[in-house]
């Protein structure tokens, strides 16, 4: 009974706040909140799907038309980027799953469906057949990155699974599974910790090296990377029923859970040295918790509580210790870290932290259907 009270309460606060902040943010693209106010990113930035995603999550519960109107307007603004091609990157998944695919799933909008399929085609086009990976960025983001794959891509892969089912054609799924197999082989370590970046020779597909990326080092454990793996591998399992994907997700979840501090919100890197443990990443906590709730759907009754209880512990701590339930802050959850090694947005509210928090709270209230 006590549990039910806190997540219902959290939902009421989310609903009130999203309704209020949407009056100012409207069809903008918030990424990080500075001094209580969300910034507005350029159109095409990788995080541009999370605000429309939040709007669709809340609209689906409330039928608040103001929210769907802003979400549709964000989606429209993204059309120029979708048609541009040159600047596109693997995060077309994050962007169009949470804008167009969400729009299609909630309101059956046919134009939105088409945009989701176009985005899936762009993602499939980034596949390197020699190395069996999807190329992450453009050279403008990271020079000479033709052979780079990053763990974050596992959360873009659902776009391919969705497209295959949508048009009843397994081509997208084949590419998705080839990439997920590479993730299991090259990114997830024996202990469940995860590499951020793996470089392959783009001509031969040979694995060259691991890079630290947003983590402390090539051998460390960037906490958001572990969270991406937990959730992304579980979604891959949900579409394919490949047992090894769920096992990989569970391995990453066990690593995440067993390395959490007392307040259940990790440091930016589980292996950061003592003098660099001054930054939390609440977004990793929210994403991992939402992923653990998904894992709990696919395990037997003896295992279920492990994942659900861990997710609830994390979310309750986010709600009670990291929630921004006042008028002076637009974000919902404080203390995310974008990029500690580059000194970019440390202990700052981040839009994807908010997204995964809202999504996970709604799951605890019984909402089953995903946009992913
Ligand atoms: N996808 C980039 C990040 O997680 O910060």
CSV table of C-alpha atoms and ligand atoms in Angstrom, one decimal:
chain,number,residue,atom,x,y,z
A,1,UNK,CA,0.0,0.0,0.0
A,2,UNK,CA,2.8,2.4,1.0
A,3,UNK,CA,4.6,1.8,-2.4
A,4,UNK,CA,1.4,2.6,-4.4
A,5,UNK,CA,1.2,5.9,-2.7
A,6,UNK,CA,4.6,7.2,-3.6
A,7,UNK,CA,4.4,6.4,-7.4
A,8,UNK,CA,0.9,7.7,-7.7
A,9,UNK,CA,2.0,10.9,-5.9
A,10,UNK,CA,5.0,11.1,-8.3
A,11,UNK,CA,2.7,10.8,-11.3
A,12,UNK,CA,0.5,13.6,-10.0
A,13,UNK,CA,3.5,15.9,-9.6
A,14,UNK,CA,4.8,14.9,-13.1
A,15,UNK,CA,1.5,15.6,-14.7
A,16,UNK,CA,1.1,19.0,-13.0
A,17,UNK,CA,4.7,20.0,-13.9
A,18,UNK,CA,4.7,18.9,-17.5
A,19,UNK,CA,1.4,20.8,-18.0
A,20,UNK,CA,3.0,23.9,-16.5
A,21,UNK,CA,6.4,23.8,-18.2
A,22,UNK,CA,4.9,23.0,-21.6
A,23,UNK,CA,3.5,26.5,-21.6
A,24,UNK,CA,7.0,27.9,-21.8
A,25,UNK,CA,8.9,25.1,-23.7
A,26,UNK,CA,6.1,24.5,-26.2
A,27,UNK,CA,7.7,22.9,-29.3
A,28,UNK,CA,11.3,23.6,-28.2
A,29,UNK,CA,14.0,21.0,-27.8
A,30,UNK,CA,15.1,21.0,-24.1
A,31,UNK,CA,18.3,19.1,-23.2
A,32,UNK,CA,19.7,20.3,-19.9
A,33,UNK,CA,18.3,22.6,-17.3
A,34,UNK,CA,20.5,25.6,-16.4
A,35,UNK,CA,19.6,27.6,-13.3
A,36,UNK,CA,16.1,26.1,-13.3
A,37,UNK,CA,15.3,26.6,-17.0
A,38,UNK,CA,15.6,24.1,-19.8
A,39,UNK,CA,17.8,25.2,-22.7
A,40,UNK,CA,16.7,24.9,-26.4
A,41,UNK,CA,18.9,22.7,-28.5
A,42,UNK,CA,19.3,22.9,-32.3
A,43,UNK,CA,16.9,20.9,-34.4
A,44,UNK,CA,18.6,17.5,-35.1
A,45,UNK,CA,20.5,17.2,-31.8
A,46,UNK,CA,20.4,13.6,-30.6
A,47,UNK,CA,18.2,14.4,-27.6
A,48,UNK,CA,15.4,16.1,-29.6
A,49,UNK,CA,13.0,13.2,-29.2
A,50,UNK,CA,12.8,13.2,-25.4
A,51,UNK,CA,10.6,16.2,-25.0
A,52,UNK,CA,8.0,15.1,-27.6
A,53,UNK,CA,8.4,11.6,-25.9
A,54,UNK,CA,7.4,13.0,-22.5
A,55,UNK,CA,4.5,14.9,-24.1
A,56,UNK,CA,3.2,11.7,-25.7
A,57,UNK,CA,3.6,9.8,-22.4
A,58,UNK,CA,1.6,12.3,-20.5
A,59,UNK,CA,-0.9,12.9,-23.3
A,60,UNK,CA,-1.6,9.1,-23.5
A,61,UNK,CA,-2.7,9.2,-19.8
A,62,UNK,CA,-4.6,12.5,-19.8
A,63,UNK,CA,-5.8,13.4,-23.4
A,64,UNK,CA,-4.4,16.9,-22.7
A,65,UNK,CA,-4.6,18.2,-26.3
A,66,UNK,CA,-2.2,21.0,-25.6
A,67,UNK,CA,0.6,18.4,-25.1
A,68,UNK,CA,-0.1,16.5,-28.3
A,69,UNK,CA,-0.2,19.8,-30.3
A,70,UNK,CA,3.3,20.6,-29.1
A,71,UNK,CA,4.6,17.1,-29.7
A,72,UNK,CA,3.3,17.2,-33.3
A,73,UNK,CA,4.9,20.6,-33.8
A,74,UNK,CA,8.3,19.3,-32.6
A,75,UNK,CA,7.9,16.4,-35.1
A,76,UNK,CA,7.2,18.8,-37.9
A,77,UNK,CA,10.3,20.9,-37.1
A,78,UNK,CA,12.4,17.7,-37.4
A,79,UNK,CA,11.3,17.1,-41.0
A,80,UNK,CA,14.1,19.3,-42.4
A,81,UNK,CA,16.7,17.2,-40.5
A,82,UNK,CA,15.1,13.9,-41.7
A,83,UNK,CA,15.3,15.1,-45.3
A,84,UNK,CA,18.8,16.5,-44.9
A,85,UNK,CA,20.6,13.1,-44.7
A,86,UNK,CA,24.2,14.5,-44.5
A,87,UNK,CA,23.9,15.4,-40.8
A,88,UNK,CA,22.1,12.2,-39.7
A,89,UNK,CA,23.6,9.9,-37.2
A,90,UNK,CA,22.6,6.7,-35.5
A,91,UNK,CA,20.5,8.6,-33.0
A,92,UNK,CA,17.7,8.8,-35.6
A,93,UNK,CA,16.3,6.0,-33.3
A,94,UNK,CA,16.1,8.2,-30.2
A,95,UNK,CA,14.7,11.1,-32.2
A,96,UNK,CA,12.0,9.4,-34.4
A,97,UNK,CA,11.0,6.6,-32.0
A,98,UNK,CA,9.9,9.2,-29.5
A,99,UNK,CA,8.4,11.7,-31.9
A,100,UNK,CA,7.0,9.9,-35.0
A,101,UNK,CA,6.7,6.3,-33.8
A,102,UNK,CA,5.1,7.5,-30.5
A,103,UNK,CA,2.7,9.7,-32.5
A,104,UNK,CA,1.8,6.8,-34.7
A,105,UNK,CA,1.3,4.4,-31.7
A,106,UNK,CA,-0.8,6.9,-29.8
A,107,UNK,CA,-2.9,8.4,-32.6
A,108,UNK,CA,-2.4,6.0,-35.6
A,109,UNK,CA,-1.1,9.0,-37.7
A,110,UNK,CA,-0.1,7.6,-41.1
A,111,UNK,CA,2.3,10.4,-41.9
A,112,UNK,CA,4.1,9.8,-38.6
A,113,UNK,CA,4.4,6.1,-39.5
A,114,UNK,CA,6.0,7.0,-42.8
A,115,UNK,CA,8.6,9.2,-41.1
A,116,UNK,CA,9.4,6.4,-38.6
A,117,UNK,CA,10.0,4.1,-41.6
A,118,UNK,CA,12.2,6.6,-43.4
A,119,UNK,CA,14.3,7.1,-40.2
A,120,UNK,CA,14.6,3.3,-39.9
A,121,UNK,CA,15.9,3.2,-43.5
A,122,UNK,CA,18.5,5.8,-42.6
A,123,UNK,CA,19.6,3.7,-39.6
A,124,UNK,CA,19.8,0.5,-41.6
A,125,UNK,CA,21.9,2.4,-44.1
A,126,UNK,CA,24.6,3.0,-41.4
A,127,UNK,CA,25.2,-0.8,-41.2
A,128,UNK,CA,28.8,-2.0,-41.9
A,129,UNK,CA,28.4,-5.5,-43.3
A,130,UNK,CA,32.1,-6.4,-42.7
A,131,UNK,CA,32.1,-5.6,-39.0
A,132,UNK,CA,28.4,-6.2,-38.3
A,133,UNK,CA,27.8,-2.9,-36.6
A,134,UNK,CA,25.9,0.3,-37.1
A,135,UNK,CA,28.2,3.3,-37.4
A,136,UNK,CA,27.5,5.8,-34.7
A,137,UNK,CA,28.4,9.3,-35.7
A,138,UNK,CA,29.3,11.4,-38.7
A,139,UNK,CA,32.9,12.7,-39.1
A,140,UNK,CA,31.7,16.1,-38.1
A,141,UNK,CA,30.9,14.8,-34.6
A,142,UNK,CA,34.0,12.5,-34.4
A,143,UNK,CA,36.6,12.7,-37.2
A,144,UNK,CA,37.6,9.4,-38.9
A,145,UNK,CA,34.8,7.6,-37.0
A,146,UNK,CA,33.8,5.4,-40.0
A,147,UNK,CA,34.5,2.3,-37.9
A,148,UNK,CA,33.1,3.4,-34.6
A,149,UNK,CA,30.2,1.8,-32.8
A,150,UNK,CA,28.9,2.9,-29.4
A,151,UNK,CA,26.8,1.2,-26.7
A,152,UNK,CA,24.1,3.9,-26.9
A,153,UNK,CA,23.1,2.6,-30.3
A,154,UNK,CA,21.4,-0.4,-28.6
A,155,UNK,CA,18.5,2.0,-27.7
A,156,UNK,CA,18.2,3.1,-31.4
A,157,UNK,CA,17.9,-0.5,-32.6
A,158,UNK,CA,14.2,-0.8,-31.6
A,159,UNK,CA,13.4,1.4,-34.6
A,160,UNK,CA,14.6,-1.4,-36.9
A,161,UNK,CA,12.7,-4.1,-35.1
A,162,UNK,CA,9.6,-1.9,-35.2
A,163,UNK,CA,10.0,-1.2,-39.0
A,164,UNK,CA,10.4,-4.9,-39.7
A,165,UNK,CA,7.1,-5.7,-38.0
A,166,UNK,CA,5.4,-2.7,-39.4
A,167,UNK,CA,6.0,-3.6,-43.0
A,168,UNK,CA,6.3,-7.4,-42.5
A,169,UNK,CA,9.8,-7.5,-43.9
A,170,UNK,CA,12.7,-9.1,-41.9
A,171,UNK,CA,15.5,-7.0,-43.5
A,172,UNK,CA,15.6,-4.4,-40.8
A,173,UNK,CA,15.5,-7.1,-38.1
A,174,UNK,CA,18.4,-8.9,-39.7
A,175,UNK,CA,20.5,-5.8,-39.5
A,176,UNK,CA,19.3,-5.1,-35.9
A,177,UNK,CA,20.2,-8.7,-34.8
A,178,UNK,CA,23.6,-8.5,-36.4
A,179,UNK,CA,24.4,-5.3,-34.5
A,180,UNK,CA,23.0,-6.7,-31.2
A,181,UNK,CA,25.2,-9.8,-31.6
A,182,UNK,CA,28.2,-7.5,-32.0
A,183,UNK,CA,27.2,-5.7,-28.8
A,184,UNK,CA,27.1,-9.0,-26.9
A,185,UNK,CA,30.4,-10.1,-28.3
A,186,UNK,CA,32.4,-6.8,-28.1
A,187,UNK,CA,30.8,-4.5,-25.6
A,188,UNK,CA,29.4,-6.5,-22.6
A,189,UNK,CA,32.1,-7.8,-20.4
A,190,UNK,CA,32.0,-11.1,-18.5
A,191,UNK,CA,31.1,-9.2,-15.2
A,192,UNK,CA,28.2,-7.2,-16.9
A,193,UNK,CA,30.1,-3.9,-17.2
A,194,UNK,CA,30.1,-2.3,-20.6
A,195,UNK,CA,32.5,-0.5,-23.0
A,196,UNK,CA,31.4,2.8,-24.4
A,197,UNK,CA,33.1,2.8,-27.9
A,198,UNK,CA,34.6,0.0,-30.0
A,199,UNK,CA,36.6,0.9,-33.1
A,200,UNK,CA,36.6,-1.5,-36.0
A,201,UNK,CA,38.5,-1.3,-39.3
A,202,UNK,CA,35.7,-0.1,-41.5
A,203,UNK,CA,37.1,-1.9,-44.6
A,204,UNK,CA,37.8,-5.3,-43.0
A,205,UNK,CA,35.5,-5.2,-40.0
A,206,UNK,CA,38.4,-6.2,-37.7
A,207,UNK,CA,38.1,-5.0,-34.1
A,208,UNK,CA,40.9,-2.5,-33.4
A,209,UNK,CA,40.4,-1.1,-29.9
A,210,UNK,CA,38.0,0.1,-27.2
A,211,UNK,CA,37.9,3.8,-26.3
A,212,UNK,CA,36.8,5.3,-23.0
A,213,UNK,CA,34.4,7.8,-24.6
A,214,UNK,CA,32.2,9.3,-21.9
A,215,UNK,CA,33.5,6.9,-19.4
A,216,UNK,CA,36.7,7.2,-17.3
A,217,UNK,CA,38.8,4.9,-19.4
A,218,UNK,CA,38.5,2.0,-22.0
A,219,UNK,CA,38.4,-0.4,-19.0
A,220,UNK,CA,36.0,1.5,-16.8
A,221,UNK,CA,32.2,1.3,-16.6
A,222,UNK,CA,30.3,4.4,-17.6
A,223,UNK,CA,27.1,4.1,-15.8
A,224,UNK,CA,24.8,5.4,-18.5
A,225,UNK,CA,26.4,2.9,-20.9
A,226,UNK,CA,25.5,0.0,-18.6
A,227,UNK,CA,21.9,1.4,-18.4
A,228,UNK,CA,21.6,1.6,-22.2
A,229,UNK,CA,22.7,-2.0,-22.4
A,230,UNK,CA,20.2,-3.2,-19.7
A,231,UNK,CA,17.2,-1.6,-21.5
A,232,UNK,CA,18.3,-2.0,-25.1
A,233,UNK,CA,19.2,-5.7,-24.8
A,234,UNK,CA,15.8,-6.4,-23.1
A,235,UNK,CA,13.9,-4.7,-25.9
A,236,UNK,CA,15.9,-6.7,-28.5
A,237,UNK,CA,14.8,-9.8,-26.5
A,238,UNK,CA,11.2,-8.7,-26.5
A,239,UNK,CA,11.2,-8.5,-30.4
A,240,UNK,CA,13.2,-11.7,-31.1
A,241,UNK,CA,13.0,-14.0,-28.0
A,242,UNK,CA,16.7,-14.7,-28.4
A,243,UNK,CA,17.6,-15.9,-24.9
A,244,UNK,CA,21.2,-14.6,-25.1
A,245,UNK,CA,19.9,-11.0,-25.4
A,246,UNK,CA,18.0,-11.3,-22.1
A,247,UNK,CA,21.0,-13.0,-20.5
A,248,UNK,CA,23.2,-10.1,-21.5
A,249,UNK,CA,20.6,-7.6,-20.2
A,250,UNK,CA,20.5,-9.5,-16.9
A,251,UNK,CA,24.3,-9.6,-16.6
A,252,UNK,CA,24.4,-5.8,-17.1
A,253,UNK,CA,21.6,-5.3,-14.6
A,254,UNK,CA,23.3,-7.4,-12.0
A,255,UNK,CA,26.5,-5.3,-12.4
A,256,UNK,CA,24.5,-2.1,-12.1
A,257,UNK,CA,22.5,-3.2,-9.0
A,258,UNK,CA,25.4,-4.7,-7.1
A,259,UNK,CA,27.5,-1.5,-7.7
A,260,UNK,CA,24.9,1.0,-6.6
A,261,UNK,CA,25.6,3.3,-3.6
A,262,UNK,CA,23.3,3.5,-0.7
A,263,UNK,CA,21.0,6.1,-2.3
A,264,UNK,CA,20.7,3.9,-5.4
A,265,UNK,CA,21.8,6.6,-7.9
A,266,UNK,CA,25.2,5.8,-9.4
A,267,UNK,CA,28.3,7.9,-9.9
A,268,UNK,CA,28.9,8.8,-13.6
A,269,UNK,CA,31.3,5.9,-13.9
A,270,UNK,CA,31.2,2.9,-11.6
A,271,UNK,CA,35.0,2.7,-11.8
A,272,UNK,CA,35.8,6.4,-11.5
A,273,UNK,CA,38.8,7.0,-9.2
A,274,UNK,CA,38.0,8.3,-5.7
A,275,UNK,CA,38.9,11.9,-6.6
A,276,UNK,CA,36.5,11.9,-9.5
A,277,UNK,CA,33.4,10.6,-7.7
A,278,UNK,CA,31.8,14.0,-7.3
A,279,UNK,CA,29.2,13.6,-10.0
A,280,UNK,CA,26.1,11.5,-10.0
A,281,UNK,CA,24.1,10.4,-13.1
A,282,UNK,CA,20.4,10.2,-12.2
A,283,UNK,CA,19.7,9.6,-16.0
A,284,UNK,CA,21.5,6.3,-15.8
A,285,UNK,CA,19.5,5.4,-12.7
A,286,UNK,CA,16.1,6.2,-14.4
A,287,UNK,CA,17.0,4.4,-17.7
A,288,UNK,CA,18.3,1.3,-15.8
A,289,UNK,CA,15.2,1.2,-13.6
A,290,UNK,CA,12.9,1.4,-16.6
A,291,UNK,CA,14.9,-1.4,-18.3
A,292,UNK,CA,14.7,-3.6,-15.1
A,293,UNK,CA,11.0,-3.3,-15.1
A,294,UNK,CA,11.0,-4.7,-18.7
A,295,UNK,CA,13.3,-7.5,-17.6
A,296,UNK,CA,10.8,-8.5,-14.9
A,297,UNK,CA,8.2,-9.2,-17.6
A,298,UNK,CA,10.4,-12.0,-19.1
A,299,UNK,CA,11.7,-13.9,-16.0
A,300,UNK,CA,9.9,-16.4,-13.8
A,301,UNK,CA,8.3,-15.6,-10.5
A,302,UNK,CA,11.4,-16.5,-8.5
A,303,UNK,CA,13.5,-13.8,-10.3
A,304,UNK,CA,10.8,-11.2,-10.9
A,305,UNK,CA,11.1,-9.5,-7.5
A,306,UNK,CA,14.8,-8.9,-7.9
A,307,UNK,CA,14.3,-6.7,-10.9
A,308,UNK,CA,11.1,-5.0,-9.8
A,309,UNK,CA,12.4,-4.3,-6.3
A,310,UNK,CA,15.7,-2.9,-7.6
A,311,UNK,CA,13.7,-0.7,-10.0
A,312,UNK,CA,11.4,0.5,-7.3
A,313,UNK,CA,14.3,1.3,-4.9
A,314,UNK,CA,16.0,3.4,-7.6
A,315,UNK,CA,12.8,5.2,-8.6
A,316,UNK,CA,11.7,5.9,-5.0
A,317,UNK,CA,15.1,7.4,-4.3
A,318,UNK,CA,15.0,9.5,-7.5
A,319,UNK,CA,11.5,10.7,-6.5
A,320,UNK,CA,12.4,11.5,-2.8
A,321,UNK,CA,16.0,12.6,-3.0
A,322,UNK,CA,16.5,13.9,-6.6
A,323,UNK,CA,13.0,15.1,-7.5
A,324,UNK,CA,12.6,18.8,-8.3
A,325,UNK,CA,9.1,19.3,-7.1
A,326,UNK,CA,9.1,23.1,-6.9
A,327,UNK,CA,8.3,26.0,-9.1
A,328,UNK,CA,11.9,27.1,-9.5
A,329,UNK,CA,13.0,24.2,-11.6
A,330,UNK,CA,11.6,23.1,-14.9
A,331,UNK,CA,13.2,19.7,-14.8
A,332,UNK,CA,11.7,16.7,-12.9
A,333,UNK,CA,14.9,15.0,-11.8
A,334,UNK,CA,18.2,16.6,-10.6
A,335,UNK,CA,21.8,15.5,-10.8
A,336,UNK,CA,22.4,14.0,-14.2
A,337,UNK,CA,25.8,14.1,-15.9
A,338,UNK,CA,26.2,14.5,-19.7
A,339,UNK,CA,29.9,14.1,-20.1
A,340,UNK,CA,32.2,14.2,-17.0
A,341,UNK,CA,35.5,13.7,-18.9
A,342,UNK,CA,34.7,16.7,-21.2
A,343,UNK,CA,33.4,18.7,-18.2
A,344,UNK,CA,30.0,19.2,-19.9
A,345,UNK,CA,26.9,19.5,-17.8
A,346,UNK,CA,27.8,17.8,-14.5
A,347,UNK,CA,25.2,17.2,-11.7
A,348,UNK,CA,22.6,18.9,-14.0
A,349,UNK,CA,19.0,17.9,-14.8
A,350,UNK,CA,18.8,16.2,-18.2
A,351,UNK,CA,15.8,15.7,-20.4
A,352,UNK,CA,16.4,11.9,-20.9
A,353,UNK,CA,16.6,11.5,-17.2
A,354,UNK,CA,13.2,13.0,-17.0
A,355,UNK,CA,11.9,10.9,-19.9
A,356,UNK,CA,12.9,7.6,-18.4
A,357,UNK,CA,11.6,8.6,-14.9
A,358,UNK,CA,8.2,9.4,-16.3
A,359,UNK,CA,8.1,6.3,-18.4
A,360,UNK,CA,9.1,4.1,-15.5
A,361,UNK,CA,6.6,5.7,-13.0
A,362,UNK,CA,3.9,5.0,-15.6
A,363,UNK,CA,5.0,1.4,-15.8
A,364,UNK,CA,4.7,1.0,-12.1
A,365,UNK,CA,1.1,2.3,-12.4
A,366,UNK,CA,0.4,-0.5,-14.9
A,367,UNK,CA,1.1,1.1,-18.3
A,368,UNK,CA,2.5,-1.8,-20.4
A,369,UNK,CA,2.9,-0.5,-24.0
A,370,UNK,CA,6.2,1.0,-25.1
A,371,UNK,CA,7.1,3.5,-27.8
A,372,UNK,CA,10.4,1.5,-28.3
B,1,LIG,N1,24.1,9.1,-26.3
B,1,LIG,C1,25.0,10.0,-25.6
B,1,LIG,C2,24.8,10.0,-24.2
B,1,LIG,O1,24.3,9.0,-23.6
B,1,LIG,O2,25.3,10.9,-23.5
